[in-house]
CSV table of C-alpha atoms in Angstrom, one decimal:
chain,number,residue,atom,x,y,z
A,30,MET,CA,-27.3,-19.9,-107.4
A,31,SER,CA,-23.8,-18.6,-106.8
A,32,ASP,CA,-21.1,-18.5,-109.3
A,33,SER,CA,-17.8,-19.8,-108.8
A,34,THR,CA,-14.4,-21.0,-110.6
A,35,SER,CA,-11.7,-23.1,-110.3
A,36,THR,CA,-8.6,-23.4,-112.0
A,37,ASP,CA,-8.0,-27.1,-110.9
A,38,ASP,CA,-8.7,-29.6,-113.5
A,39,GLY,CA,-9.3,-32.1,-111.1
A,40,VAL,CA,-8.7,-35.2,-112.8
A,41,ALA,CA,-5.8,-37.2,-114.9
A,42,VAL,CA,-6.7,-40.6,-115.0
A,43,PRO,CA,-5.4,-43.8,-116.2
A,44,LEU,CA,-8.3,-45.8,-118.4
A,45,GLY,CA,-5.5,-48.7,-119.7
A,46,ALA,CA,-3.4,-47.3,-123.0
A,47,ALA,CA,-5.7,-44.3,-122.6
A,48,TRP,CA,-5.5,-40.8,-120.5
A,49,VAL,CA,-8.7,-38.7,-119.7
A,50,HIS,CA,-8.2,-35.4,-118.5
A,51,ARG,CA,-10.7,-33.1,-117.2
A,52,VAL,CA,-10.7,-28.9,-117.9
A,53,GLU,CA,-13.1,-26.9,-115.9
A,54,GLU,CA,-15.0,-24.2,-117.1
A,55,GLN,CA,-17.1,-22.8,-114.2
A,56,HIS,CA,-19.0,-24.0,-111.7
A,57,PHE,CA,-22.2,-22.9,-110.0
A,58,SER,CA,-24.7,-23.8,-107.2
A,59,VAL,CA,-27.9,-25.1,-108.5
A,60,PRO,CA,-31.4,-25.8,-106.2
A,61,LEU,CA,-31.9,-29.4,-104.8
A,62,ALA,CA,-35.3,-29.2,-105.1
A,63,PHE,CA,-34.8,-28.7,-108.9
A,64,ILE,CA,-34.2,-32.1,-109.0
A,65,THR,CA,-35.5,-33.9,-106.0
A,66,GLU,CA,-37.3,-32.7,-102.3
A,67,ASP,CA,-38.2,-36.2,-101.1
A,68,GLU,CA,-36.8,-35.7,-97.8
A,69,ASP,CA,-36.0,-40.0,-97.4
A,70,PHE,CA,-35.0,-40.1,-100.6
A,71,ILE,CA,-32.3,-37.2,-100.2
A,72,ALA,CA,-31.5,-38.9,-96.5
A,73,ARG,CA,-30.5,-42.5,-98.0
A,74,ARG,CA,-28.9,-41.5,-101.2
A,75,ILE,CA,-27.4,-38.3,-101.4
A,76,ASP,CA,-26.2,-37.6,-98.2
A,77,PRO,CA,-23.4,-40.1,-98.0
A,78,LEU,CA,-22.4,-38.8,-101.5
A,79,PRO,CA,-19.3,-36.0,-100.8
A,80,GLU,CA,-20.6,-32.1,-100.2
A,81,ALA,CA,-20.6,-31.4,-103.8
A,82,PHE,CA,-23.6,-33.5,-104.9
A,83,LEU,CA,-25.4,-31.6,-101.5
A,84,ASP,CA,-24.3,-28.6,-99.0
A,85,ARG,CA,-27.4,-29.1,-96.3
A,86,PRO,CA,-27.3,-25.7,-95.4
A,87,SER,CA,-28.1,-24.2,-98.8
A,88,MET,CA,-29.4,-27.7,-99.8
A,89,THR,CA,-27.6,-26.4,-103.3
A,90,PHE,CA,-25.9,-29.4,-105.5
A,91,GLN,CA,-22.4,-28.1,-107.7
A,92,PHE,CA,-23.2,-27.7,-111.1
A,93,SER,CA,-20.2,-28.1,-112.8
A,94,ASN,CA,-19.0,-26.8,-116.5
A,95,HIS,CA,-16.1,-28.9,-117.7
A,96,SER,CA,-14.4,-30.9,-121.0
A,97,TRP,CA,-13.3,-33.9,-121.0
A,98,LEU,CA,-9.6,-34.7,-122.6
A,99,ILE,CA,-8.8,-37.8,-124.1
A,100,ARG,CA,-5.8,-39.2,-125.5
A,101,VAL,CA,-5.2,-42.6,-127.2
A,102,ASP,CA,-4.8,-44.5,-130.0
A,103,GLY,CA,-2.1,-41.2,-130.9
A,104,LEU,CA,-5.4,-39.0,-130.9
A,105,THR,CA,-6.5,-35.6,-128.8
A,106,VAL,CA,-9.8,-35.6,-128.3
A,107,LEU,CA,-11.8,-33.1,-126.4
A,108,VAL,CA,-15.4,-33.9,-125.4
A,109,ASP,CA,-18.1,-31.2,-125.0
A,110,PRO,CA,-16.1,-27.8,-125.1
A,111,CYS,CA,-17.9,-25.6,-122.5
A,112,ASN,CA,-19.5,-22.1,-123.1
A,113,GLY,CA,-17.1,-20.0,-124.4
A,114,SER,CA,-16.3,-16.5,-123.4
A,115,GLY,CA,-17.9,-12.8,-124.4
A,116,ARG,CA,-21.3,-14.6,-125.4
A,117,ARG,CA,-24.5,-13.3,-125.3
A,118,ARG,CA,-26.6,-15.7,-123.1
A,119,SER,CA,-30.7,-15.7,-121.9
A,120,VAL,CA,-29.7,-17.7,-119.1
A,121,PRO,CA,-27.5,-15.2,-116.4
A,122,TYR,CA,-25.0,-18.2,-115.7
A,123,PHE,CA,-24.3,-18.7,-119.1
A,124,ASN,CA,-24.0,-14.9,-120.3
A,125,ASP,CA,-21.0,-12.7,-121.1
A,126,LEU,CA,-18.5,-15.3,-119.4
A,127,ASP,CA,-14.5,-14.7,-119.1
A,128,LEU,CA,-13.3,-17.4,-117.9
A,129,PRO,CA,-9.3,-18.8,-118.6
A,130,TRP,CA,-10.5,-22.0,-119.7
A,131,LEU,CA,-7.6,-21.7,-123.1
A,132,GLU,CA,-5.5,-21.4,-120.2
A,133,ARG,CA,-6.2,-24.1,-118.1
A,134,LEU,CA,-6.2,-26.7,-121.2
A,135,GLU,CA,-2.3,-25.3,-122.0
A,136,VAL,CA,-1.9,-26.3,-117.5
A,137,ILE,CA,-2.2,-29.8,-119.4
A,138,GLY,CA,-0.4,-29.3,-122.3
A,139,VAL,CA,-2.5,-28.9,-124.6
A,140,SER,CA,-2.3,-26.0,-127.2
A,141,PRO,CA,-5.7,-25.5,-129.5
A,142,ASP,CA,-3.7,-26.3,-132.9
A,143,ALA,CA,-3.2,-29.7,-131.0
A,144,ILE,CA,-6.6,-30.7,-130.9
A,145,ASP,CA,-7.0,-33.3,-133.2
A,146,VAL,CA,-10.9,-34.0,-132.8
A,147,VAL,CA,-13.5,-32.1,-131.0
A,148,PHE,CA,-17.2,-34.1,-130.4
A,149,CYS,CA,-20.0,-32.5,-128.6
A,150,THR,CA,-22.2,-34.9,-127.7
A,151,HIS,CA,-25.1,-32.3,-128.3
A,152,LEU,CA,-25.4,-28.6,-129.2
A,153,HIS,CA,-26.3,-26.6,-126.0
A,154,ASN,CA,-24.6,-23.5,-125.6
A,155,ASP,CA,-22.6,-25.4,-122.8
A,156,HIS,CA,-21.4,-28.3,-124.4
A,157,CYS,CA,-20.1,-26.1,-127.5
A,158,GLY,CA,-19.1,-23.2,-127.0
A,159,TRP,CA,-15.6,-23.6,-127.2
A,160,ASN,CA,-15.9,-24.8,-130.8
A,161,THR,CA,-15.2,-21.2,-132.1
A,162,MET,CA,-13.6,-17.6,-130.6
A,163,ASN,CA,-14.4,-14.6,-131.0
A,164,VAL,CA,-11.5,-12.9,-133.4
A,165,ASP,CA,-11.7,-9.4,-135.1
A,166,GLY,CA,-15.7,-9.7,-134.5
A,167,ARG,CA,-15.8,-12.6,-136.0
A,168,TRP,CA,-16.5,-16.2,-134.8
A,169,VAL,CA,-13.6,-18.9,-135.9
A,170,PRO,CA,-12.8,-21.8,-134.9
A,171,THR,CA,-10.9,-22.3,-131.9
A,172,PHE,CA,-9.2,-25.9,-133.1
A,173,PRO,CA,-7.7,-25.2,-136.8
A,174,GLN,CA,-6.0,-28.2,-136.5
A,175,ALA,CA,-9.1,-30.5,-135.5
A,176,SER,CA,-12.4,-32.4,-137.0
A,177,TYR,CA,-15.6,-31.5,-135.3
A,178,VAL,CA,-17.6,-34.4,-135.2
A,179,PHE,CA,-21.4,-33.7,-135.2
A,180,VAL,CA,-24.3,-36.2,-134.7
A,181,ASP,CA,-26.3,-35.9,-137.6
A,182,ALA,CA,-29.4,-35.8,-136.4
A,183,GLU,CA,-28.1,-33.5,-134.3
A,184,TYR,CA,-26.8,-31.4,-136.5
A,185,ARG,CA,-30.5,-30.6,-138.4
A,186,ARG,CA,-32.3,-30.1,-134.9
A,187,TRP,CA,-30.6,-27.2,-134.2
A,188,GLU,CA,-30.0,-26.0,-138.1
A,189,PRO,CA,-31.8,-22.8,-138.3
A,190,THR,CA,-34.4,-23.7,-141.2
A,191,ALA,CA,-35.1,-26.3,-139.0
A,192,ASP,CA,-38.6,-26.0,-136.8
A,193,PRO,CA,-39.0,-24.0,-134.1
A,194,HIS,CA,-37.0,-24.5,-131.3
A,195,PRO,CA,-38.3,-24.7,-127.7
A,196,ASN,CA,-35.3,-24.4,-126.1
A,197,SER,CA,-35.2,-20.6,-126.3
A,198,PHE,CA,-31.7,-20.2,-124.2
A,199,ASN,CA,-30.1,-22.1,-127.2
A,200,GLU,CA,-30.6,-19.5,-130.0
A,201,SER,CA,-27.8,-18.0,-131.7
A,202,VAL,CA,-26.1,-21.0,-130.8
A,203,PHE,CA,-26.5,-22.8,-134.2
A,204,ASP,CA,-24.6,-19.0,-136.3
A,205,GLU,CA,-21.3,-18.9,-133.7
A,206,CYS,CA,-20.8,-22.1,-132.4
A,207,VAL,CA,-21.8,-24.0,-135.5
A,208,ARG,CA,-22.0,-22.3,-138.7
A,209,PRO,CA,-18.0,-21.5,-138.1
A,210,VAL,CA,-17.0,-24.6,-138.5
A,211,VAL,CA,-18.4,-25.7,-140.9
A,212,GLU,CA,-18.1,-22.9,-143.5
A,213,ALA,CA,-13.7,-23.7,-142.6
A,214,GLY,CA,-14.5,-26.7,-143.8
A,215,LEU,CA,-13.7,-28.7,-140.3
A,216,ALA,CA,-17.4,-30.7,-139.8
A,217,LYS,CA,-17.6,-34.1,-139.6
A,218,LEU,CA,-21.8,-35.2,-139.9
A,219,VAL,CA,-21.9,-39.0,-138.9
A,220,VAL,CA,-24.7,-41.3,-137.8
A,221,PRO,CA,-24.2,-43.3,-134.3
A,222,PRO,CA,-22.6,-46.0,-134.2
A,223,HIS,CA,-19.9,-44.4,-134.8
A,224,SER,CA,-15.7,-44.9,-134.8
A,225,VAL,CA,-13.8,-42.0,-134.0
A,226,SER,CA,-10.5,-44.6,-133.8
A,227,PRO,CA,-10.2,-47.8,-132.7
A,228,SER,CA,-10.9,-47.1,-128.6
A,229,LEU,CA,-13.3,-44.6,-130.0
A,230,LEU,CA,-16.9,-45.3,-130.3
A,231,ILE,CA,-20.0,-42.5,-130.7
A,232,GLU,CA,-23.6,-44.3,-129.6
A,233,PRO,CA,-26.8,-42.3,-129.6
A,234,ALA,CA,-28.4,-41.8,-126.4
A,235,PRO,CA,-31.2,-39.5,-127.2
A,236,GLY,CA,-33.7,-38.2,-125.0
A,237,HIS,CA,-32.2,-35.0,-123.9
A,238,THR,CA,-31.8,-33.5,-126.9
A,239,VAL,CA,-33.1,-35.2,-130.7
A,240,GLY,CA,-29.3,-36.8,-131.7
A,241,HIS,CA,-28.3,-36.5,-128.1
A,242,SER,CA,-25.1,-38.8,-127.9
A,243,ILE,CA,-22.5,-40.2,-125.7
A,244,LEU,CA,-18.6,-41.1,-126.3
A,245,ARG,CA,-17.4,-44.7,-125.5
A,246,LEU,CA,-13.7,-45.8,-124.3
A,247,GLU,CA,-12.4,-48.7,-124.2
A,248,SER,CA,-8.7,-49.8,-124.0
A,249,GLU,CA,-6.6,-52.7,-123.1
A,250,GLY,CA,-9.8,-54.3,-121.6
A,251,ASN,CA,-10.8,-51.3,-119.7
A,252,ARG,CA,-14.3,-49.2,-120.2
A,253,ALA,CA,-15.7,-45.7,-120.1
A,254,TYR,CA,-18.7,-43.7,-121.0
A,255,PHE,CA,-18.7,-39.4,-121.5
A,256,THR,CA,-22.4,-38.9,-121.4
A,257,GLY,CA,-22.5,-35.5,-121.3
A,258,ASP,CA,-26.1,-34.8,-120.4
A,259,VAL,CA,-27.3,-38.5,-119.4
A,260,PHE,CA,-26.9,-37.3,-116.0
A,261,HIS,CA,-26.9,-34.3,-113.9
A,262,HIS,CA,-26.4,-35.9,-110.6
A,263,PRO,CA,-26.2,-39.3,-109.4
A,264,ALA,CA,-29.7,-38.9,-107.9
A,265,GLN,CA,-30.5,-40.3,-111.0
A,266,ILE,CA,-28.6,-42.9,-111.3
A,267,THR,CA,-30.5,-44.8,-108.3
A,268,ARG,CA,-34.2,-42.9,-109.7
A,269,PRO,CA,-34.1,-42.4,-113.8
A,270,GLU,CA,-37.5,-40.3,-113.9
A,271,LEU,CA,-35.6,-37.1,-111.8
A,272,HIS,CA,-34.5,-34.7,-114.1
A,273,LEU,CA,-33.6,-30.9,-114.9
A,274,PRO,CA,-35.6,-28.7,-117.1
A,275,GLY,CA,-35.2,-28.8,-120.9
A,276,CYS,CA,-35.3,-32.0,-122.5
A,277,ASP,CA,-36.8,-32.3,-126.0
A,278,ASP,CA,-38.0,-35.4,-124.7
A,279,LEU,CA,-38.0,-36.5,-121.5
A,280,ASP,CA,-39.7,-39.8,-121.8
A,281,GLN,CA,-36.7,-40.7,-124.4
A,282,ALA,CA,-34.1,-39.0,-121.9
A,283,ILE,CA,-35.5,-41.3,-118.6
A,284,ALA,CA,-35.2,-44.9,-121.3
A,285,THR,CA,-31.9,-43.7,-122.1
A,286,ARG,CA,-30.6,-42.9,-118.2
A,287,ARG,CA,-32.3,-46.6,-117.3
A,288,SER,CA,-30.5,-48.2,-119.9
A,289,LEU,CA,-27.4,-47.1,-120.0
A,290,THR,CA,-26.7,-47.2,-115.8
A,291,ARG,CA,-27.5,-51.0,-116.2
A,292,ARG,CA,-24.8,-50.9,-118.8
A,293,ILE,CA,-22.4,-48.6,-116.7
A,294,HIS,CA,-23.0,-51.4,-114.2
A,295,ASP,CA,-22.8,-54.1,-115.7
A,296,GLU,CA,-20.0,-53.6,-118.0
A,297,ARG,CA,-18.1,-52.0,-114.6
A,298,ALA,CA,-17.1,-49.3,-116.7
A,299,LEU,CA,-16.3,-45.7,-115.5
A,300,LEU,CA,-18.9,-42.5,-115.8
A,301,PHE,CA,-17.4,-39.2,-117.0
A,302,PRO,CA,-20.5,-37.1,-116.9
A,303,ALA,CA,-20.1,-33.5,-117.8
A,304,HIS,CA,-21.7,-31.9,-114.8
A,305,PHE,CA,-20.9,-33.5,-112.1
A,306,GLY,CA,-19.0,-31.8,-109.2
A,307,PRO,CA,-16.1,-33.3,-107.5
A,308,PRO,CA,-14.8,-35.6,-107.9
A,309,HIS,CA,-16.7,-35.2,-111.4
A,310,TYR,CA,-16.6,-39.3,-112.3
A,311,GLY,CA,-17.3,-42.5,-111.2
A,312,ARG,CA,-18.9,-45.6,-111.5
A,313,VAL,CA,-21.7,-47.5,-111.1
A,314,ASP,CA,-22.9,-50.5,-107.9
A,315,GLU,CA,-25.5,-51.6,-106.2
A,316,ASP,CA,-26.8,-51.1,-102.8
A,317,GLY,CA,-29.8,-53.6,-101.9
A,318,ASP,CA,-32.1,-53.0,-104.8
A,319,ASP,CA,-30.8,-50.0,-105.9
A,320,LEU,CA,-28.3,-49.0,-108.7
A,321,VAL,CA,-26.5,-45.6,-106.8
A,322,PHE,CA,-23.3,-44.1,-107.4
A,323,ILE,CA,-20.3,-44.6,-106.6
A,324,THR,CA,-17.2,-41.7,-107.1
A,325,GLY,CA,-14.1,-42.2,-108.0
A,326,GLY,CA,-12.2,-44.9,-110.5
């Protein structure tokens, strides 16, 4: 894998009365073989996609870590605040980062104090890192005016007194990125479906982790889904059985992916995943017997 960063916020999408922005932290290259080596499928369904989803010479795709920022119903809502800086992680691509993610948030006119709601689709390190930051040797909430919404099942899955964690790379994340929020009185545990506002609904999407959930946006007849790690690559829309390692329950993750793909298609909704390379979002369409990813709005 090769590592890179970008200052391009990439997306500012109007959706009814809502606005959606992307805030990038980092991106790096991942071997496509981690997902599939089926050359016929690659030629038919991945080669036609934008370059970010397959660089043919290296047979890699771009893995993007970014957050989504939603402005709707008088709220500023942050979805999946990435890795954070200055943290020890066993995965080299996430270890001891020093990236200007907060500065990129400021570029789109949002200060940490302006965030009203933080929602983590799940509590892997690359989805909750900026929940906190290190101040004088202590982890403190980055967004002091926000309500941090955690799904109860996900919170309990990672709480250190729970059963041993199968994802060793996620070790210490609870103590660094969740516990300080709870101790500051900013955490809200919810059971989905849970309404964040008239336009925003948290819904269960388990499999990748036990409590993995998604955020549904509906505004003026327009719909969108912020899907966290349900999808890592557009190939999974056509073949939901394809996956990257690390799921709590792979069979459940596949079932969730299959049903959500169909739902996004049938509702003509926009799809905003957590890790797609540029153009980062899109729709689901039909091509013959297949459902396929279509980039952009």
